[in-house]
Amino acid sequence: MAFALSAEQEQKFNEILKRYPNKMAACIPVLHLCQEANENWVSDEVIEFVAKRLELSAAHVKGVVTFYTLFNQKKPGKHQVWVCHTLSCALRGADKIIDHCEKRLGCHVGETSKDGKVTLRTAECLAACGNAPMMQVNKTYYENLTIEQVDRILDQLLGEGGR
Amino acid sequence: MIKLTNYLSHSYNKPDGHLLAAYEQAGGYRGVRKALAMTREQVIDEAKKAHIRGRGGAGFDCGTKWSFMPKQSNKPHYLVINADEGEPGTFKDRSIMEKNPHALIEGCIIGAYAIGAHAAYIYVRDELHLSKERLWGAIHEARAKGYLGKRPFGKDYEVEVYVHTGAGAYICGEETALLNSLEGRRGEPRLKPPFPAQYGAFGCPSTVNNVETIAIMPTAFEMGGDAFSQLSALHSFNDGGSRLFGISGHVKKPGLYEACVGLTLRELIYDLGGGILGDRELLGVIPGGSSCPVHRPDEIVNVPNDPRFEPYNGKSFLDLPLGVDTFRTVGSMLGTCCAIVLSDAADPVLALHNLMRFYRHESCGQCTPCREGCGWIERILNKVVEGKATIEELDRISEIASDITGNTICAFGDGAAQPALAFVRRYRKHFEDYILNSGRSQTGNLAL
């Protein structure tokens, strides 16, 4: 089935367009909108849709999608977890957090837990160095992490009974 | 000398500090009223008097940058705020956007007026969801009050502010890459000239300013530019006012501190930062974001031909006031003024390995020296850490880094080469240890 936006999302689409002097500038915000409407990933249908609506070539849109790390070209798990592993966080024990997440989720960085609930990724600096180590879960930052806190967060994501 | 201030951080510990009512109660939206009573030229002059050096890393004087915008043109002008904070070690702009967004909005009105723009775009990296939410909240509040829109504060000068989002690319913090990204393209830096003041966003004259630079403007206007500049101990270096100092890594109290310019690294690490974790020794400090060179605590300041450096000559590098020109003159860089501290428990080889992975990952790939060079350095470091590298390969790191420097379109290449050159030069023994002991090192760890 071809990709389409709901009436509410269409309204957001129009609001985005109003902010810019031309349609191309809406490319990244519109891709975010569509990605959210498409289970958090950008499929070829989404690229076609955005290209058509913004009067761009599909090649241009695909070029944008592949440039930026936050556009998923594969469908991720229900929840996305990013653990920052750049220097300030690494000095504060980010590696231990990552190891622990891998063990708890039973998957490596870049993969999704078997039940499809959580995709684990590392991230380069997320601007929270003063409160390292930290991780981002979907749209929320968790800072000054301890292993116990990570467990509580993952428990919630994985649902009752753990993994 | 430590002179703590709270011009930006007064709202940081208040639960509703990000709302308009709290901001106005604390004296907000007064600076902009003064600015809008002036002519455009007077606003630029006042900003110049404040000597606000760009807080994003390059340290260019904000008022001077504004003065580069054409006085008359038949194209629209744009103010673009760089809120793509992602320099490792830097976490100051996020605090402003989350906890004091109205300071940025007020600054945007002043900045837009100064450069003849009617629209300001705040380019926020996508990960900062709370920042975007708070900024939109502040924009809606300001618009409802009439502070944004057709007639801000009764002045017939329309200003609109929009939040634009990136999608995860460090390079978009480079101003021309940011402009490309704002226009809906891949975030690849542009060749300069033409500079943004002639040909910026959408082909129109534009100014790109850092969040903190703009957010402190209202304070400077309320206080008067000259009075604001005088707060600084480096007023004679044309480096004025107060700013946010960040500290992270191996210190007891990492975090943000707002203080007058003139603070030293020693004060930042040992007084504000509470000293080194576990009372260990200081191994090194990166003064302002990872693109600055790392420094050892035993370095001595020696600038014989400049009388302004007389008080500091012969003293430790840690006792040199943190300023754009003070640091540039001694061959360092102030950057974003957010220091990363390494204790002697940290392995400098692993620290550089970590940073080079970052730069290899974030290089946009446009220029060959940077795209390939960052990858080469990372691969050599992989071998060093595994104990499979040779001394020749260690020397090659410095060669590659020197070849990147100055040979790329944007400053990312230099920013990636700086840490490589500095780490290898200042901690060569640690690197050689890895090579001579087949991968065994003294600490082998980054975390304590």
Coordinates of C-alpha atoms in Angstrom, one line a residue, chain B:
Chain B
M1 CA 39.6 35.1 39.5
I2 CA 36.2 33.4 40.1
K3 CA 33.3 35.8 39.7
L4 CA 30.2 33.7 39.4
T5 CA 27.2 35.2 37.6
N6 CA 23.7 34.1 36.8
Y7 CA 22.5 36.1 33.8
L8 CA 21.6 33.0 31.9
S9 CA 21.5 30.4 34.7
H10 CA 19.2 32.3 37.1
S11 CA 16.3 30.1 36.0
Y12 CA 18.1 26.8 35.9
N13 CA 16.9 25.5 39.3
K14 CA 13.3 26.8 39.1
P15 CA 10.7 24.3 37.9
D16 CA 8.9 26.9 35.8
G17 CA 12.0 28.9 35.0
H18 CA 11.5 28.3 31.3
L19 CA 8.1 30.1 31.2
L20 CA 7.5 33.7 30.2
A21 CA 6.1 34.8 33.6
A22 CA 9.3 33.7 35.4
Y23 CA 11.5 35.2 32.7
E24 CA 9.8 38.6 32.9
Q25 CA 9.8 38.5 36.7
A26 CA 13.5 38.1 36.6
G27 CA 13.8 41.1 34.3
G28 CA 13.5 39.5 30.9
Y29 CA 12.5 41.3 27.7
R30 CA 14.0 44.6 29.0
G31 CA 17.1 44.5 26.9
V32 CA 15.2 44.1 23.7
R33 CA 13.1 47.2 24.5
K34 CA 16.3 49.2 24.7
A35 CA 17.6 47.8 21.5
L36 CA 14.4 48.4 19.5
A37 CA 14.6 52.1 20.6
M38 CA 17.9 52.4 18.8
T39 CA 18.7 52.5 15.1
R40 CA 20.1 49.4 13.5
E41 CA 23.6 50.9 13.4
Q42 CA 23.4 51.9 17.1
V43 CA 22.5 48.3 18.0
I44 CA 25.5 47.0 16.1
D45 CA 27.8 49.5 17.9
E46 CA 26.4 48.6 21.3
A47 CA 27.0 44.9 20.5
K48 CA 30.5 45.7 19.5
K49 CA 31.1 47.5 22.8
A50 CA 30.0 44.4 24.6
H51 CA 32.9 42.4 23.0
I52 CA 30.9 39.2 22.9
R53 CA 33.1 36.6 21.3
G54 CA 31.2 33.9 19.4
R55 CA 30.5 31.2 22.0
G56 CA 30.3 28.4 19.4
G57 CA 34.1 27.9 19.2
A58 CA 35.5 30.2 16.6
G59 CA 35.4 33.2 19.0
F60 CA 34.6 35.9 16.4
D61 CA 33.2 39.1 17.7
C62 CA 29.5 39.1 17.4
G63 CA 28.9 42.8 16.8
T64 CA 31.6 42.8 14.0
K65 CA 29.9 39.8 12.4
W66 CA 26.6 41.6 12.4
S67 CA 28.2 44.6 10.7
F68 CA 29.2 42.5 7.7
M69 CA 25.5 42.2 6.7
P70 CA 24.6 44.5 3.8
K71 CA 23.0 47.7 4.8
Q72 CA 20.7 47.7 1.8
S73 CA 19.6 44.8 -0.3
N74 CA 16.6 43.8 -2.3
K75 CA 16.7 40.3 -0.8
P76 CA 15.4 39.2 2.6
H77 CA 17.9 38.7 5.3
Y78 CA 18.0 35.8 7.7
L79 CA 19.2 35.2 11.2
V80 CA 20.2 31.6 11.8
I81 CA 20.9 30.2 15.2
N82 CA 23.3 27.3 15.5
A83 CA 21.8 25.0 18.1
D84 CA 23.4 21.9 16.6
E85 CA 25.4 21.4 19.8
G86 CA 27.4 18.2 19.5
E87 CA 31.1 19.0 20.0
P88 CA 32.2 16.3 22.5
G89 CA 32.5 17.8 25.9
T90 CA 30.0 20.7 25.2
F91 CA 26.6 20.8 26.8
K92 CA 25.9 24.5 27.4
D93 CA 23.5 25.5 24.7
R94 CA 21.1 22.7 25.6
S95 CA 20.8 24.1 29.1
I96 CA 19.8 27.5 27.7
M97 CA 17.2 26.1 25.4
E98 CA 15.7 23.8 28.0
K99 CA 15.8 26.1 31.0
N100 CA 15.9 29.6 29.7
P101 CA 14.5 29.6 26.2
H102 CA 13.1 33.1 26.4
A103 CA 16.7 34.5 26.6
L104 CA 17.3 33.0 23.2
I105 CA 14.0 34.3 21.8
E106 CA 14.7 37.8 23.1
G107 CA 18.2 37.7 21.7
C108 CA 16.8 36.6 18.3
I109 CA 14.6 39.7 18.2
I110 CA 17.7 41.9 18.9
G111 CA 19.8 40.0 16.4
A112 CA 17.2 40.0 13.7
Y113 CA 16.8 43.8 14.0
A114 CA 20.5 44.4 14.0
I115 CA 21.1 42.5 10.7
G116 CA 17.8 43.6 9.0
A117 CA 16.2 40.2 9.1
H118 CA 12.5 39.5 9.7
A119 CA 12.9 35.8 10.2
A120 CA 15.1 33.8 12.5
Y121 CA 15.6 30.0 12.2
I122 CA 16.9 28.1 15.3
Y123 CA 18.6 25.0 13.9
V124 CA 18.3 22.5 16.8
R125 CA 19.8 19.0 16.5
D126 CA 17.0 16.5 16.4
E127 CA 18.0 14.6 19.5
L128 CA 17.2 17.6 21.7
H129 CA 13.5 17.0 21.9
L130 CA 13.0 18.8 25.1
S131 CA 14.9 21.8 23.8
K132 CA 12.6 22.0 20.7
E133 CA 9.5 21.7 22.8
R134 CA 10.6 24.4 25.2
L135 CA 11.6 26.7 22.3
W136 CA 8.3 26.3 20.5
G137 CA 6.6 26.9 23.8
A138 CA 8.5 30.1 24.3
I139 CA 7.8 31.2 20.7
H140 CA 4.1 30.6 21.2
E141 CA 4.1 32.5 24.5
A142 CA 6.0 35.4 23.0
R143 CA 3.8 35.5 19.9
A144 CA 0.6 35.5 22.1
K145 CA 2.0 38.6 24.0
G146 CA 2.8 40.3 20.7
Y147 CA 6.6 40.2 21.4
L148 CA 7.0 38.3 18.1
G149 CA 5.0 39.1 15.1
K150 CA 4.1 42.3 13.2
R151 CA 4.9 44.8 15.9
P152 CA 7.2 43.6 18.7
F153 CA 7.0 46.0 21.6
G154 CA 5.1 48.4 19.5
K155 CA 8.0 48.8 17.0
D156 CA 7.0 48.5 13.4
Y157 CA 9.5 45.7 12.6
E158 CA 8.1 42.2 12.0
V159 CA 10.1 39.3 13.5
E160 CA 9.2 35.7 13.4
V161 CA 11.2 32.9 14.9
Y162 CA 11.1 29.2 13.8
V163 CA 12.6 26.0 15.1
H164 CA 14.2 23.8 12.4
T165 CA 15.5 20.3 13.1
G166 CA 18.5 18.5 11.9
A167 CA 18.7 14.7 11.7
G168 CA 21.9 13.6 13.4
A169 CA 25.1 15.0 11.8
Y170 CA 27.8 16.7 13.8
I171 CA 29.0 18.5 10.6
C172 CA 25.8 20.5 10.5
G173 CA 27.3 22.6 13.3
E174 CA 29.6 24.0 10.7
E175 CA 27.8 27.1 9.5
T176 CA 27.7 26.5 5.8
A177 CA 26.8 22.8 6.3
L178 CA 24.1 24.0 8.6
L179 CA 22.8 26.4 5.9
N180 CA 22.7 23.5 3.4
S181 CA 20.8 21.4 5.9
L182 CA 18.4 24.2 6.6
E183 CA 17.7 24.4 2.9
G184 CA 16.8 20.7 2.8
R185 CA 20.0 19.4 1.4
R186 CA 22.8 17.0 2.6
G187 CA 24.8 18.8 5.3
E188 CA 27.9 19.3 3.3
P189 CA 29.9 22.5 4.0
R190 CA 30.2 25.1 1.2
L191 CA 33.3 26.8 -0.1
K192 CA 33.9 30.3 1.3
P193 CA 33.7 32.9 -0.2
P194 CA 31.0 33.7 -0.7
F195 CA 30.4 34.1 3.0
P196 CA 27.0 33.8 4.5
A197 CA 26.7 37.5 5.0
Q198 CA 26.6 37.8 1.2
Y199 CA 25.1 34.4 0.2
G200 CA 23.7 32.4 3.0
A201 CA 20.4 30.8 3.7
F202 CA 18.3 30.5 0.5
G203 CA 20.9 32.5 -1.3
C204 CA 20.2 35.5 0.8
P205 CA 22.4 37.5 3.2
S206 CA 22.5 35.6 6.5
T207 CA 24.2 35.6 9.9
V208 CA 24.8 32.4 11.8
N209 CA 25.3 32.8 15.5
N210 CA 25.7 30.4 18.4
V211 CA 22.8 30.0 20.9
E212 CA 24.8 31.3 23.9
T213 CA 26.1 34.3 21.9
I214 CA 22.5 35.4 21.1
A215 CA 21.1 34.4 24.5
I216 CA 23.5 36.7 26.4
M217 CA 22.7 39.7 24.1
P218 CA 19.7 40.9 26.1
T219 CA 21.9 41.1 29.2
A220 CA 24.5 43.1 27.4
F221 CA 21.8 45.6 26.1
E222 CA 20.1 45.9 29.5
M223 CA 23.5 46.5 31.2
G224 CA 25.0 48.6 28.4
G225 CA 27.6 47.1 26.1
D226 CA 30.6 48.6 27.7
A227 CA 29.5 47.8 31.3
F228 CA 28.9 44.2 30.2
S229 CA 32.4 43.9 28.6
Q230 CA 34.0 45.3 31.8
L231 CA 32.7 42.3 33.7
S232 CA 35.5 40.4 32.1
A233 CA 39.1 40.2 33.3
L234 CA 40.1 40.1 29.7
H235 CA 38.4 43.3 28.7
S236 CA 41.8 44.5 27.4
F237 CA 41.8 41.5 25.0
N238 CA 38.4 42.6 23.7
D239 CA 36.9 39.5 25.2
G240 CA 34.1 40.7 27.3
G241 CA 31.3 39.8 29.7
S242 CA 30.4 36.5 31.3
R243 CA 29.8 33.1 29.8
L244 CA 29.0 29.5 30.6
F245 CA 31.9 27.3 31.6
G246 CA 31.4 23.5 31.4
I247 CA 33.5 20.8 32.9
S248 CA 33.2 17.0 32.4
G249 CA 35.2 13.9 32.7
H250 CA 37.2 13.0 35.8
V251 CA 36.2 15.8 38.2
K252 CA 34.1 15.5 41.4
K253 CA 31.5 18.1 40.4
P254 CA 31.1 18.1 36.6
G255 CA 28.5 20.5 35.3
L256 CA 28.0 24.1 34.1
Y257 CA 29.1 27.2 35.8
E258 CA 28.3 30.8 34.7
A259 CA 31.1 33.2 35.5
C260 CA 32.9 36.3 34.2
V261 CA 35.4 35.7 31.5
G262 CA 38.9 35.5 33.1
L263 CA 38.4 32.2 34.9
T264 CA 41.5 29.9 34.8
L265 CA 41.5 26.2 34.1
R266 CA 42.8 25.6 37.6
E267 CA 39.8 27.4 39.1
L268 CA 37.5 25.5 36.8
I269 CA 38.9 22.1 37.6
Y270 CA 39.8 22.4 41.3
D271 CA 37.4 25.1 42.6
L272 CA 34.3 24.8 40.6
G273 CA 34.8 21.2 39.5
G274 CA 35.7 20.2 43.0
G275 CA 39.1 18.6 42.0
I276 CA 40.0 15.3 40.3
L277 CA 37.9 12.2 41.0
G278 CA 39.4 10.0 43.7
D279 CA 41.9 12.8 44.4
R280 CA 44.1 11.5 41.6
E281 CA 46.6 13.5 39.6
L282 CA 45.6 15.5 36.6
L283 CA 46.9 13.8 33.4
G284 CA 45.6 16.3 30.9
V285 CA 42.8 18.7 30.0
I286 CA 41.1 19.5 26.7
P287 CA 40.1 23.2 27.2
G288 CA 37.0 23.6 25.0
G289 CA 35.5 20.7 23.2
S290 CA 37.3 17.8 21.6
S291 CA 38.6 19.7 18.6
C292 CA 41.0 21.7 20.9
P293 CA 44.4 20.3 21.6
V294 CA 44.9 18.5 24.8
H295 CA 47.3 20.1 27.4
R296 CA 49.5 18.7 30.2
P297 CA 49.4 20.4 33.6
D298 CA 53.2 20.9 33.5
E299 CA 53.0 23.3 30.5
I300 CA 54.3 26.8 31.1
V301 CA 53.1 30.0 29.5
N302 CA 55.7 31.8 27.5
V303 CA 54.7 34.8 25.3
P304 CA 57.7 37.2 25.6
N305 CA 56.7 39.8 23.1
D306 CA 53.2 40.8 24.4
P307 CA 53.1 43.0 27.5
R308 CA 49.5 41.8 28.2
F309 CA 51.0 38.3 28.9
E310 CA 53.4 39.6 31.5
P311 CA 51.3 38.5 34.5
Y312 CA 51.1 35.0 33.1
N313 CA 54.5 34.3 31.7
G314 CA 56.4 31.6 33.6
K315 CA 53.2 30.4 35.2
S316 CA 51.4 27.1 34.6
F317 CA 49.1 26.8 31.6
L318 CA 46.4 26.1 34.1
D319 CA 46.7 29.6 35.5
L320 CA 46.1 31.4 32.1
P321 CA 42.7 33.0 32.0
L322 CA 40.3 31.2 29.6
G323 CA 39.9 33.6 26.7
V324 CA 39.8 33.4 22.9
D325 CA 43.0 35.3 22.3
T326 CA 44.9 34.2 25.4
F327 CA 44.5 30.6 24.3
R328 CA 45.1 31.3 20.7
T329 CA 48.3 33.1 21.4
V330 CA 49.8 30.1 23.3
G331 CA 48.9 27.8 20.5
S332 CA 45.8 26.4 22.0
M333 CA 42.1 27.0 21.4
L334 CA 39.3 28.1 23.7
G335 CA 36.6 26.5 21.6
T336 CA 33.3 26.2 23.4
C337 CA 34.9 26.7 26.9
C338 CA 33.7 23.3 28.1
A339 CA 36.7 21.4 29.4
I340 CA 37.2 17.6 29.4
V341 CA 39.4 16.4 32.3
L342 CA 41.5 13.3 32.2
S343 CA 42.9 11.9 35.4
D344 CA 46.0 9.7 35.5
A345 CA 43.7 6.7 35.6
A346 CA 42.7 7.4 32.0
D347 CA 44.7 6.1 29.1
P348 CA 45.4 8.9 26.7
V349 CA 45.8 6.4 23.8
L350 CA 42.3 5.2 24.3
A351 CA 41.1 8.8 24.7
L352 CA 42.5 9.6 21.2
H353 CA 41.2 6.3 19.9
N354 CA 37.7 7.3 21.1
L355 CA 37.9 10.8 19.6
M356 CA 39.2 9.6 16.2
R357 CA 36.4 7.1 16.0
F358 CA 34.1 10.1 16.5
Y359 CA 35.7 12.1 13.7
R360 CA 35.9 9.2 11.3
H361 CA 32.2 8.7 11.9
E362 CA 31.2 12.3 11.6
S363 CA 33.4 13.4 8.6
C364 CA 30.9 14.3 5.8
G365 CA 33.0 12.7 3.2
Q366 CA 33.2 15.6 0.9
C367 CA 37.0 16.3 1.0
T368 CA 39.4 13.4 0.5
P369 CA 42.1 14.4 3.1
C370 CA 39.5 14.4 5.9
R371 CA 37.4 11.5 4.8
E372 CA 40.3 9.2 4.2
G373 CA 42.7 10.7 6.8
C374 CA 40.3 10.3 9.7
G375 CA 39.8 6.7 8.8
W376 CA 43.5 6.0 8.4
I377 CA 44.3 7.5 11.8
E378 CA 41.6 5.4 13.4
R379 CA 42.8 2.3 11.7
I380 CA 46.4 2.9 12.9
L381 CA 45.1 3.5 16.4
N382 CA 43.2 0.2 16.2
K383 CA 46.5 -1.4 15.6
V384 CA 48.3 0.6 18.4
V385 CA 45.7 -0.5 20.9
E386 CA 45.9 -4.2 19.7
G387 CA 49.7 -3.9 20.1
K388 CA 50.3 -4.6 16.4
A389 CA 51.5 -1.1 15.3
T390 CA 55.1 0.0 14.7
I391 CA 56.8 3.2 15.7
E392 CA 56.8 4.2 12.0
E393 CA 53.0 4.0 12.0
L394 CA 52.9 6.1 15.1
D395 CA 54.8 8.8 13.3
R396 CA 52.4 8.4 10.4
I397 CA 49.5 9.6 12.6
S398 CA 51.2 13.0 12.9
E399 CA 52.0 13.1 9.1
I400 CA 48.4 12.3 8.1
A401 CA 47.0 14.8 10.6
S402 CA 49.3 17.5 9.2
D403 CA 48.2 16.7 5.7
I404 CA 44.5 17.1 6.7
T405 CA 45.2 20.5 8.3
G406 CA 44.3 23.3 5.9
N407 CA 43.5 21.1 3.0
T408 CA 39.7 20.8 3.5
I409 CA 36.7 23.0 2.7
C410 CA 35.7 23.5 6.3
A411 CA 37.4 23.5 9.7
F412 CA 36.3 20.0 10.6
G413 CA 39.5 18.6 9.1
D414 CA 41.6 20.9 11.4
G415 CA 39.4 20.0 14.3
A416 CA 40.0 16.3 13.7
A417 CA 43.8 16.8 13.2
Q418 CA 44.3 18.9 16.3
P419 CA 43.6 16.3 18.9
A420 CA 45.6 13.6 16.9
L421 CA 48.6 15.9 16.8
A422 CA 48.4 17.0 20.4
F423 CA 47.8 13.6 21.9
V424 CA 50.6 12.0 20.1
R425 CA 53.0 14.8 20.8
R426 CA 52.2 15.2 24.5
Y427 CA 51.7 11.6 25.4
R428 CA 54.1 9.9 23.1
K429 CA 55.5 7.7 25.8
H430 CA 52.1 6.2 26.4
F431 CA 51.7 5.4 22.7
E432 CA 55.2 3.9 22.5
D433 CA 54.4 1.8 25.6
Y434 CA 51.6 0.2 23.7
I435 CA 53.8 -0.6 20.8
L436 CA 56.8 -1.8 22.8
N437 CA 54.7 -4.0 25.2
S438 CA 52.5 -5.5 22.5
G439 CA 49.3 -3.8 23.5
R440 CA 49.8 -3.7 27.3
S441 CA 49.6 -0.3 28.9
Q442 CA 49.7 1.1 32.4
T443 CA 46.0 1.7 32.8
G444 CA 44.3 0.3 29.8
N445 CA 41.1 2.1 30.8
L446 CA 39.2 5.3 30.3
A447 CA 36.8 5.1 33.1
L448 CA 38.0 5.1 36.7

